[in-house]
XYZ file of N, CA and C in Angstrom:
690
model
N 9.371 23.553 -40.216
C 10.210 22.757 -39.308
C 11.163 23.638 -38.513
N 11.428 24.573 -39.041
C 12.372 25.701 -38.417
C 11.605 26.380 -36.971
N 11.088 26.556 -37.410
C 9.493 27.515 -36.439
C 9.618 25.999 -34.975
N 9.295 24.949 -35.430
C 8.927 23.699 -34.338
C 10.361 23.348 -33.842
N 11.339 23.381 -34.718
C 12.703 23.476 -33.731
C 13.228 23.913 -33.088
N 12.491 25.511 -33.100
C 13.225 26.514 -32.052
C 12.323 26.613 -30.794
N 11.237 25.812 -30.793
C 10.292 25.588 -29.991
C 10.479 24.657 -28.914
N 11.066 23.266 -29.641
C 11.601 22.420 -29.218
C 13.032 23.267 -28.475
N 13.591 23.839 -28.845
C 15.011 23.803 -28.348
C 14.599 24.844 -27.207
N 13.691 25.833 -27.322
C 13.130 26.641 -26.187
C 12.956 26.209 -25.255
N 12.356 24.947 -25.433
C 11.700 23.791 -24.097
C 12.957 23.388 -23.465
N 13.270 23.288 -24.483
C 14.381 22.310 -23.691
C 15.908 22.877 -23.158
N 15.681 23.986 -23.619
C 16.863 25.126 -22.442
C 16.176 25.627 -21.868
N 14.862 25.375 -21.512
C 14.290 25.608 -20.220
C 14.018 24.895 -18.604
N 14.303 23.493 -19.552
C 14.092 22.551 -18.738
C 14.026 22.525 -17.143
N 15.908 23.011 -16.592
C 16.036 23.188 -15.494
C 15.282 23.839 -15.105
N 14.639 25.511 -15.625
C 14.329 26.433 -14.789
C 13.024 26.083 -14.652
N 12.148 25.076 -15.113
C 11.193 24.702 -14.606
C 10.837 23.517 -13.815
N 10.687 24.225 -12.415
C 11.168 23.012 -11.760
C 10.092 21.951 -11.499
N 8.650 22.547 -12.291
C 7.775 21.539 -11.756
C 7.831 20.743 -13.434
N 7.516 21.283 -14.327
C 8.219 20.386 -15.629
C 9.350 19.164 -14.991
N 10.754 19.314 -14.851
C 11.879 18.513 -14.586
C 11.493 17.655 -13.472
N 10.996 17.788 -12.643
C 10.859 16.948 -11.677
C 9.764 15.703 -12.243
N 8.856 15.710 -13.145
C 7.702 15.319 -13.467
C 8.684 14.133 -14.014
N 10.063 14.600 -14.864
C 10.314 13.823 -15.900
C 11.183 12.660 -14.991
N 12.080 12.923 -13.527
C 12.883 12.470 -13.269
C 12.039 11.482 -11.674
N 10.876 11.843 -10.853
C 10.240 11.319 -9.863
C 10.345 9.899 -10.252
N 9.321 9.445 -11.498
C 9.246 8.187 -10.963
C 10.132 6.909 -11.647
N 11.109 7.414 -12.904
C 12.313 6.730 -12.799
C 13.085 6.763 -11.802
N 13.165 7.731 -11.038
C 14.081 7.559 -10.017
C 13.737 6.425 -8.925
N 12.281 6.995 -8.241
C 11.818 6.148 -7.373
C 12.011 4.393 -7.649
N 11.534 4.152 -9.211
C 11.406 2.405 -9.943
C 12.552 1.914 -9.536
N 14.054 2.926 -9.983
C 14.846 2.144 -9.280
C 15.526 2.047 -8.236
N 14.925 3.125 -7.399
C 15.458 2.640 -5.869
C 14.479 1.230 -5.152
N 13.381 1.440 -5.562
C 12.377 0.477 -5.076
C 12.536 -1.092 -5.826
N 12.922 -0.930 -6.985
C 13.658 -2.222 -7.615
C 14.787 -2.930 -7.023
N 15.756 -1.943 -6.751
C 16.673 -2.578 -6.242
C 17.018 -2.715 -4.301
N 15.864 -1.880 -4.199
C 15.812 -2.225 -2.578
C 14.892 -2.724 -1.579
N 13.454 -2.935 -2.176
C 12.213 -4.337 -1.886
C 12.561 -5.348 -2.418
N 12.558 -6.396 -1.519
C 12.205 -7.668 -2.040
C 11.535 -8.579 -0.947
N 10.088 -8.758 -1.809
C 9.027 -9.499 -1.201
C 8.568 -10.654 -1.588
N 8.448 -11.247 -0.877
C 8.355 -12.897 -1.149
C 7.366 -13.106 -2.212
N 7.179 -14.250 -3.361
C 5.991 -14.127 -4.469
C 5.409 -12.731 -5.046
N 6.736 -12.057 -4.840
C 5.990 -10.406 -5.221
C 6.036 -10.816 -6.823
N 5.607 -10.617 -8.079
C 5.433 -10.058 -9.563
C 6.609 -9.468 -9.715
N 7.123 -10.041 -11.176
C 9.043 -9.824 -11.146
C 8.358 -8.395 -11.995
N 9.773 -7.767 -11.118
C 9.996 -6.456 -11.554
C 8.317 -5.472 -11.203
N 7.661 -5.726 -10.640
C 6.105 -5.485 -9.663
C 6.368 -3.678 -10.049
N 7.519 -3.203 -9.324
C 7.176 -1.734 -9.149
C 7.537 -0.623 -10.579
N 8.435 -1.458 -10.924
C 9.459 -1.024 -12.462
C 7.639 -0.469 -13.535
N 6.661 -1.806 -13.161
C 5.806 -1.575 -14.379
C 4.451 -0.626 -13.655
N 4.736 -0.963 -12.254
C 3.231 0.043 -11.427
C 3.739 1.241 -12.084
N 4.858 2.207 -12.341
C 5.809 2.987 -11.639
C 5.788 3.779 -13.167
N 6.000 2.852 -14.315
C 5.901 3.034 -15.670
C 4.278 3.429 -15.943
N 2.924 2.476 -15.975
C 2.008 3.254 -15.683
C 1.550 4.150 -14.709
N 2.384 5.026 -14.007
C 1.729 5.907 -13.422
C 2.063 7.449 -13.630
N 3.670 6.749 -14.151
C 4.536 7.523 -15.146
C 3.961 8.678 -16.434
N 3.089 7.476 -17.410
C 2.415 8.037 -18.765
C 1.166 8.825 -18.283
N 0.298 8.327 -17.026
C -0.347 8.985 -16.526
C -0.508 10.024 -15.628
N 0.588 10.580 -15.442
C 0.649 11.935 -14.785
C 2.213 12.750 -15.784
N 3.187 12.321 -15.653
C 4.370 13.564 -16.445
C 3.700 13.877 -17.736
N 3.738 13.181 -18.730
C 2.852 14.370 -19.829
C 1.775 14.923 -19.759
N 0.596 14.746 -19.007
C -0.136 15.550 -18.772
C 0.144 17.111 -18.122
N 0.539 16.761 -16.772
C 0.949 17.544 -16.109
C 2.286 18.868 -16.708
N 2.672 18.411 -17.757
C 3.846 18.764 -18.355
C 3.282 19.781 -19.441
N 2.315 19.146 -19.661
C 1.227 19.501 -21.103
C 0.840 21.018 -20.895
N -0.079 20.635 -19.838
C -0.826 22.041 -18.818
C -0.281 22.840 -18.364
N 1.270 22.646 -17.434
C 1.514 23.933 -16.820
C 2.093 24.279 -17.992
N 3.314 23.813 -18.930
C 4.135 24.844 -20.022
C 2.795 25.616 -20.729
N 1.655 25.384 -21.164
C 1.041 26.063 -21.938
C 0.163 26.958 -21.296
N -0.201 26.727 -19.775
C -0.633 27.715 -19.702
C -0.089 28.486 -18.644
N 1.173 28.616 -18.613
C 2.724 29.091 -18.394
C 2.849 30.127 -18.612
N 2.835 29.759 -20.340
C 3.632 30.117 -21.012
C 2.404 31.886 -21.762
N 1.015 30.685 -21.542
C -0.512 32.032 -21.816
C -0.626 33.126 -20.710
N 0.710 32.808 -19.565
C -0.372 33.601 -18.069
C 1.040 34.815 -18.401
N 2.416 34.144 -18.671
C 3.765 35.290 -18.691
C 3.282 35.811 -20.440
N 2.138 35.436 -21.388
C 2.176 36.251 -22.216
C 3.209 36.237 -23.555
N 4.309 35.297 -22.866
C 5.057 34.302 -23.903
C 4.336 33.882 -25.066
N 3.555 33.166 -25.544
C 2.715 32.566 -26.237
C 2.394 33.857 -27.049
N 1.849 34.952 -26.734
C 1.908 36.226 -27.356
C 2.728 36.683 -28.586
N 3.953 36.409 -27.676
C 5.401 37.207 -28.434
C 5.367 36.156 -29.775
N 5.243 34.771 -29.433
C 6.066 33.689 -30.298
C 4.752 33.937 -31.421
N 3.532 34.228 -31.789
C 2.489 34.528 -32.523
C 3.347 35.674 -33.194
N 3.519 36.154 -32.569
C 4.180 37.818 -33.525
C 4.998 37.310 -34.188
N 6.129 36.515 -33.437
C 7.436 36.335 -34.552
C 7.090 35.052 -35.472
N 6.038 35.040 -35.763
C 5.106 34.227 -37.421
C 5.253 32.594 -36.456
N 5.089 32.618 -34.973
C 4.815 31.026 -34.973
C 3.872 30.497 -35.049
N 3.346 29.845 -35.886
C 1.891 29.881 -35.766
C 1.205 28.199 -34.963
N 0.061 28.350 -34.193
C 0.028 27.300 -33.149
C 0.193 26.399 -32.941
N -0.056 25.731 -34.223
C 0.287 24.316 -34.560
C 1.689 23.996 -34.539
N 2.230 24.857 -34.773
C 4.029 24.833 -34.784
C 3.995 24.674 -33.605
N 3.401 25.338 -32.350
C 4.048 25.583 -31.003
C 3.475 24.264 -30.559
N 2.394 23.517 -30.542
C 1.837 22.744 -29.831
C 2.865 21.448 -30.569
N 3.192 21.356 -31.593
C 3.991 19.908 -32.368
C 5.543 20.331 -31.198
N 5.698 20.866 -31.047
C 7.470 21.423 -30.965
C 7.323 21.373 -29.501
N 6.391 21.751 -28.724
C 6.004 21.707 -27.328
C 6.177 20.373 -27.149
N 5.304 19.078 -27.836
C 4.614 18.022 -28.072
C 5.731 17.254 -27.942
N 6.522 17.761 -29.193
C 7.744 16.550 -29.264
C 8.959 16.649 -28.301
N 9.428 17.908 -27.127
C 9.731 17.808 -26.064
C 9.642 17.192 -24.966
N 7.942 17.000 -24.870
C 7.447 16.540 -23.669
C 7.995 14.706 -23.960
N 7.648 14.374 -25.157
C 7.487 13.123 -25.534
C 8.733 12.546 -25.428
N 9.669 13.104 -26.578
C 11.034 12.591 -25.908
C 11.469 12.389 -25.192
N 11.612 13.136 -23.940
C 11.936 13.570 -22.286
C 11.008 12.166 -21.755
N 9.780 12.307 -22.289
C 8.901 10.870 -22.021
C 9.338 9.576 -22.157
N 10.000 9.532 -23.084
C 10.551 8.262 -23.511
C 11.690 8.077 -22.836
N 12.514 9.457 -23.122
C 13.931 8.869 -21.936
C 13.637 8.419 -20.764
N 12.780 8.384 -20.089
C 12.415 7.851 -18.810
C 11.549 6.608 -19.040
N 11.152 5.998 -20.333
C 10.349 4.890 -20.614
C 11.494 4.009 -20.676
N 12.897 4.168 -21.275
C 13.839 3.519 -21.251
C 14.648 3.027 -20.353
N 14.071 3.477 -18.905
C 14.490 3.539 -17.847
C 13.534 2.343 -17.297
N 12.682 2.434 -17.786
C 11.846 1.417 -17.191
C 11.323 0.527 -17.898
N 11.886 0.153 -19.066
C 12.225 -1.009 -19.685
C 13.667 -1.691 -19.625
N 14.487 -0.997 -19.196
C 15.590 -1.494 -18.573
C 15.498 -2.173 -17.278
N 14.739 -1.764 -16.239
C 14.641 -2.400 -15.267
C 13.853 -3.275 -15.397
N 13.079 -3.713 -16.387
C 11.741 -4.817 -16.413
C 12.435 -6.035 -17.721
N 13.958 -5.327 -18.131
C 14.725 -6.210 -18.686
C 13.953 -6.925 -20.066
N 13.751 -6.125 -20.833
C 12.771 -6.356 -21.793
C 13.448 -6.430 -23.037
N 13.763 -7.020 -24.086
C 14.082 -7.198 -25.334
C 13.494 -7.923 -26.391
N 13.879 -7.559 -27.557
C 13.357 -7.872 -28.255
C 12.186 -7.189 -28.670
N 10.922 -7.924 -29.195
C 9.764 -8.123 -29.555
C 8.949 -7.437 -27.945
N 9.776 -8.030 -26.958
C 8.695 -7.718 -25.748
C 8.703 -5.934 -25.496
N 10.409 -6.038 -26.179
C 10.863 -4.276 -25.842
C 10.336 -3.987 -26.618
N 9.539 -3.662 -28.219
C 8.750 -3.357 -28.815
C 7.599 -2.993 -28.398
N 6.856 -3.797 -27.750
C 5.542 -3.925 -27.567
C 5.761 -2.927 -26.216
N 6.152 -2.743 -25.532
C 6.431 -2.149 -24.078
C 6.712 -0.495 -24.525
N 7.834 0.037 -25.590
C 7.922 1.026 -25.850
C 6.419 1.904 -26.542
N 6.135 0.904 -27.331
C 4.840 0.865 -28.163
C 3.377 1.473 -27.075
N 3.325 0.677 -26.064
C 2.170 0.834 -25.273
C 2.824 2.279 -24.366
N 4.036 2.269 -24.153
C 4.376 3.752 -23.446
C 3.860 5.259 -24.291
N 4.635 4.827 -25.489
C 4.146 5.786 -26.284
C 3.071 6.455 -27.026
N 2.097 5.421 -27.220
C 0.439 5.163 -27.146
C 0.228 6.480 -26.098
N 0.208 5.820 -24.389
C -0.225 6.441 -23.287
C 0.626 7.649 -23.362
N 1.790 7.622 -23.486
C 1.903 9.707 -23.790
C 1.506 10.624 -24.169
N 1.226 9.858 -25.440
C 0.588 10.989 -26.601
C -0.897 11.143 -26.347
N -1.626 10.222 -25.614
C -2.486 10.268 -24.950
C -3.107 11.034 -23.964
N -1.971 11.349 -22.939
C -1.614 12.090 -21.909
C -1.402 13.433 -22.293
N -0.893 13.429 -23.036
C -0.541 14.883 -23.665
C -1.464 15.819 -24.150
N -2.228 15.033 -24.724
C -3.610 15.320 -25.862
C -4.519 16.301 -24.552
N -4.386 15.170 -23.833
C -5.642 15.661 -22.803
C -4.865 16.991 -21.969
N -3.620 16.993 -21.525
C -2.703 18.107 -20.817
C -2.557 19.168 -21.962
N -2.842 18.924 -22.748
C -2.563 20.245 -24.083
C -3.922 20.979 -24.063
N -5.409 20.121 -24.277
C -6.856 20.712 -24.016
C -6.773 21.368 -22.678
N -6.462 20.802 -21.343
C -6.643 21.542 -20.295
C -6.380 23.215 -20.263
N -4.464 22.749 -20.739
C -3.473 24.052 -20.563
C -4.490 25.578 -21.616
N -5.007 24.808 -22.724
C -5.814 25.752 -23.422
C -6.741 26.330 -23.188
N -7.664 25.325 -22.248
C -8.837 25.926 -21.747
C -8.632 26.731 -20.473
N -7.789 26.658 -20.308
C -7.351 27.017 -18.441
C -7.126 29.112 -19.112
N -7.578 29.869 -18.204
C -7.309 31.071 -17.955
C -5.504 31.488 -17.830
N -5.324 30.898 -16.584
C -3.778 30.630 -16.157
C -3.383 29.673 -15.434
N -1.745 29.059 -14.928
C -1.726 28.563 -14.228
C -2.248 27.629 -13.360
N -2.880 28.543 -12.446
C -3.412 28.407 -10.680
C -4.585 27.364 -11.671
N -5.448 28.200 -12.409
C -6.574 27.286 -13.081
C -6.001 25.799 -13.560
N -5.304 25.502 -14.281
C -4.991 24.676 -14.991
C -4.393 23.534 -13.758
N -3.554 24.040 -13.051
C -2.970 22.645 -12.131
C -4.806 22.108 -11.302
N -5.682 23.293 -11.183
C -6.618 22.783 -10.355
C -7.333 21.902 -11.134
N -7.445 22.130 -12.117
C -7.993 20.937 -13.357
C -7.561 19.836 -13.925
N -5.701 19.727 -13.716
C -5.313 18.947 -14.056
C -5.164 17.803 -12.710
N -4.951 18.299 -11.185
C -4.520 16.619 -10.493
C -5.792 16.535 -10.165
N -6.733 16.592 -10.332
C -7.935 15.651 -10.272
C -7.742 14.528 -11.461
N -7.581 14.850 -12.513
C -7.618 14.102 -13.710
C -6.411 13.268 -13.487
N -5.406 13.907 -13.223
C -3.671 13.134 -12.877
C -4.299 12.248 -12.150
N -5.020 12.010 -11.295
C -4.989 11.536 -9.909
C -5.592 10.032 -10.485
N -6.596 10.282 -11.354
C -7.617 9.101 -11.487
C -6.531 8.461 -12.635
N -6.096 8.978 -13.736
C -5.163 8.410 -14.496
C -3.909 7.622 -13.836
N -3.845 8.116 -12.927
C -2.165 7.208 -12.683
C -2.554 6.206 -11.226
N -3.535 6.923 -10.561
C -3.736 5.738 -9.572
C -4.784 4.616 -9.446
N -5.844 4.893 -10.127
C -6.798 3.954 -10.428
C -6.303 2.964 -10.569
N -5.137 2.819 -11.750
C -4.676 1.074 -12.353
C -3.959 0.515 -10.897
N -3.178 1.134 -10.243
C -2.551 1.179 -8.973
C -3.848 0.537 -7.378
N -4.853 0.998 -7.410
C -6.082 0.881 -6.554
C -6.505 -0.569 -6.955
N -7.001 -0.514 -8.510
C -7.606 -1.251 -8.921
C -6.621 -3.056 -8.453
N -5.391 -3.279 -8.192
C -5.080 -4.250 -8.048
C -5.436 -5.034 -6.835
N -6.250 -3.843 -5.720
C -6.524 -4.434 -4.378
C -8.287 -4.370 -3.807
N -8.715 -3.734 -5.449
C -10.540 -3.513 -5.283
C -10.890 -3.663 -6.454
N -11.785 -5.140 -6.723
C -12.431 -5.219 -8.048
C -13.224 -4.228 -8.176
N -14.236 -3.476 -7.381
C -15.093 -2.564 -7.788
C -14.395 -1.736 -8.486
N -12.810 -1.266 -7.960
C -11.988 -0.025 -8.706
C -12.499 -0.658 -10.510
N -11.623 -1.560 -9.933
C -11.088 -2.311 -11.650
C -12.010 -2.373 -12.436
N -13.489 -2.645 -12.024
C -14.456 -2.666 -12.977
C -14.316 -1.182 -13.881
N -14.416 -0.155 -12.921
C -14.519 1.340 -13.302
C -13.639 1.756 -14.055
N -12.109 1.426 -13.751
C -11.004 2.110 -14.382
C -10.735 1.073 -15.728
N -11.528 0.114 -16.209
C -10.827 -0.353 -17.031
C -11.877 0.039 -18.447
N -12.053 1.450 -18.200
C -12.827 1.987 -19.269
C -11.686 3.447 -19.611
N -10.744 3.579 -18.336
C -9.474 4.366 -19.296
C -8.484 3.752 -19.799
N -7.619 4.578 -20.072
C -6.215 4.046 -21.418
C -5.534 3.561 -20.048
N -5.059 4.086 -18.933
C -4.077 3.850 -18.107
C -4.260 2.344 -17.541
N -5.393 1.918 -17.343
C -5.834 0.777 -16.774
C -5.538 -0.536 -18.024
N -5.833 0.319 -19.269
C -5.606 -1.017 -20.085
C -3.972 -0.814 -20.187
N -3.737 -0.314 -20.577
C -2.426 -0.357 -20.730
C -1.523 -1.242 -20.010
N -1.790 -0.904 -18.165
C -1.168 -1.587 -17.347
C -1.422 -3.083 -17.351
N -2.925 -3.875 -17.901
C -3.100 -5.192 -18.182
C -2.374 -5.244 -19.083
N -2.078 -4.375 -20.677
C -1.293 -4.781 -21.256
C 0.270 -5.380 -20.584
N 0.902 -4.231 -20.515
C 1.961 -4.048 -20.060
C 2.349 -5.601 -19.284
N 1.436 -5.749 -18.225
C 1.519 -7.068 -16.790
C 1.471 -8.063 -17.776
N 1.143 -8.099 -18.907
C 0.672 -9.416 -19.751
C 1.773 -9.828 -20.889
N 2.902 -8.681 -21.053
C 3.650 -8.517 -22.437
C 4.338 -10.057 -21.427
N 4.527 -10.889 -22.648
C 5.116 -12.132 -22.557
C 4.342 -13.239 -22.016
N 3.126 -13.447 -21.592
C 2.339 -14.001 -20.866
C 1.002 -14.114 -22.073
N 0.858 -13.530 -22.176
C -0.803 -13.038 -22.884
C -0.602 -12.468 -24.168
N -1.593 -12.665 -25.036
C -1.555 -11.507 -26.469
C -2.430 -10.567 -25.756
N -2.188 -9.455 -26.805
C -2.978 -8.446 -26.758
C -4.321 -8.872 -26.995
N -5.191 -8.279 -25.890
C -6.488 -8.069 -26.472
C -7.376 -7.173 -27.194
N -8.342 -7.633 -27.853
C -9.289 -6.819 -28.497
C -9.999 -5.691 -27.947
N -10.269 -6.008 -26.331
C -11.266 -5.088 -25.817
C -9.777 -4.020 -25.554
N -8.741 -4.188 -24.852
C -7.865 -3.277 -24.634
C -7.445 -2.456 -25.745
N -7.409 -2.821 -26.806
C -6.972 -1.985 -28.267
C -8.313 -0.739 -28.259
N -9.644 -1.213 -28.184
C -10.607 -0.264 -28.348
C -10.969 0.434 -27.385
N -10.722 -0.261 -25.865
C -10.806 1.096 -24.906
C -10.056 2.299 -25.056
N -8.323 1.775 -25.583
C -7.399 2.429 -26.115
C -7.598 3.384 -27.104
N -8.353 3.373 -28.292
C -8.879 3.824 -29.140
C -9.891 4.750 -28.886
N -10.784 4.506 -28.197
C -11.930 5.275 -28.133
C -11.616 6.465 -26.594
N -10.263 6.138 -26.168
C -10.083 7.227 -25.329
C -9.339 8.319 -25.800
N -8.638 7.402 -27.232
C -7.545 8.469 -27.782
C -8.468 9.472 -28.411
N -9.883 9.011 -28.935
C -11.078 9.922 -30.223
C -11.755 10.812 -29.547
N -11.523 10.548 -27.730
C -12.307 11.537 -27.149
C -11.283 12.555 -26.573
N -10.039 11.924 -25.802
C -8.941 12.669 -26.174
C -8.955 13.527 -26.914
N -8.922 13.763 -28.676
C -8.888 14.114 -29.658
C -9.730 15.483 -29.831
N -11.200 14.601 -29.395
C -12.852 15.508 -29.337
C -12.422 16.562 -28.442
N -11.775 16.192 -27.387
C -11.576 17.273 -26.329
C -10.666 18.641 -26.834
N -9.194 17.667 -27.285
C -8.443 18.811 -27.244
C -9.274 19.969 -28.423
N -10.000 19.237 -29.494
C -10.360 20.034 -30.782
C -11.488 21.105 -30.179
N -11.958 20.987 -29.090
C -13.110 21.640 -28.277
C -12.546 22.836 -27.421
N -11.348 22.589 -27.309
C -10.942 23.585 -26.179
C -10.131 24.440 -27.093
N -9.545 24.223 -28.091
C -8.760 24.971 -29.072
C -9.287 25.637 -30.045
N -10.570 25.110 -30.572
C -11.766 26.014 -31.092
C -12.442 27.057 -30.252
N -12.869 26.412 -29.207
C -13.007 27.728 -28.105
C -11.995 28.526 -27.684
N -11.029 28.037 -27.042
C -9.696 29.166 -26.756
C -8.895 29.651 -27.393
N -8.603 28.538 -28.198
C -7.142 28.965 -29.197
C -6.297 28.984 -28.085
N -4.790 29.492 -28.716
C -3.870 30.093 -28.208
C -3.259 31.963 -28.010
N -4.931 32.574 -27.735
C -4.389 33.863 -28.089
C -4.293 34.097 -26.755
């Protein structure tokens, strides 16, 4: 735990100086509530942008967050040093992990505040955020590993960003989208999400959920057996 705290605390007195990290965390809380409190469209969906804004959120900052720190951190050779002084990877990827996530959540709270959620509904809302992070992450942690450096890794990652956070976004104005995207986590999620108080959860959304987290999973275990962190 010592080893994953100083990892964590690394990240996170780094924060500022990475400016594409910090910005990831602060874009689209910021945007939810300028656009919350300064559209208003007739029969628009209460609180409409607070929840677009939240899924598009889980689908691009931890990913994106995932990939560049790690393979950042593989291209300056960092990752190197912290092996020598006995960190061993799993330490770095949990301690990396639980940075990104937190920082994740402080901005999930941001947008359960604006969608005015309590209770049971604020449960279920934090619940499905945190699902799609760790989700997000999984897959931004395999990239950052498999990636050479950098330059590689962002080129691998906004293709993937792109379909994760805007598909559910597309999909509200093209059934053909919706047919397609509602075989990722981001798409169910956002039916979840549009439905908390309206609808139970469904069955098919729990297992799309599921079976993206096992390939998620398949992935990152594929790229870390092949690359590692050396």
């Amino acid at each position: 735990m010592k080893n994953v705290k100083a990892v964590f605390m690394k990240q996170l007195l780094d924060t500022l100086k990475n400016k594409t990290v910090f910005i990831q965390f602060l874009v689209f809380p910021v945007i939810s509530v300028i656009m919350e409190n300064s559209v208003k469209i007739e029969d628009m969906p209460q609180h409409f942008f607070a929840k677009l804004f939240a899924v598009m959120f889980i689908g691009m900052a931890p990913l994106l967050c995932m990939s560049a720190i790690i393979s950042e951190e593989k291209e300056k050779n960092t990752l190197r040093v912290l092996m020598m002084s006995n960190v061993k990877p799993q330490q770095y990827l949990i301690g990396v992990g639980a940075y990104i996530f937190i920082m994740c959540m402080v901005g999930t709270s941001v947008f359960a505040v604006l969608c005015e959620y309590k209770g049971a509904e604020l449960l279920v809302f934090i619940s499905l955020m945190a699902s799609g992070i760790i989700l997000s992450e999984l897959i931004g942690a395999a990239i950052g590993i498999f990636s050479r450096n950098q330059m590689a890794a962002t080129s691998l990652t906004l293709p993937i960003m792109m379909i994760f956070s805007f598909l559910p976004m597309l999909s509200m104005f093209n059934g053909s989208i919706k047919k397609f995207a509602e075989i990722i986590y981001s798409q169910q999620i956002s039916d979840l999400i549009n439905g908390i108080g309206a609808s139970e959860i469904s069955a098919k959304s729990v297992i799309v959920i599921t079976v993206n987290f096992v390939a998620g999973l398949a992935l990152f275990a594929i790229a870390y057996r092949k690359k590692g962190l050396e």
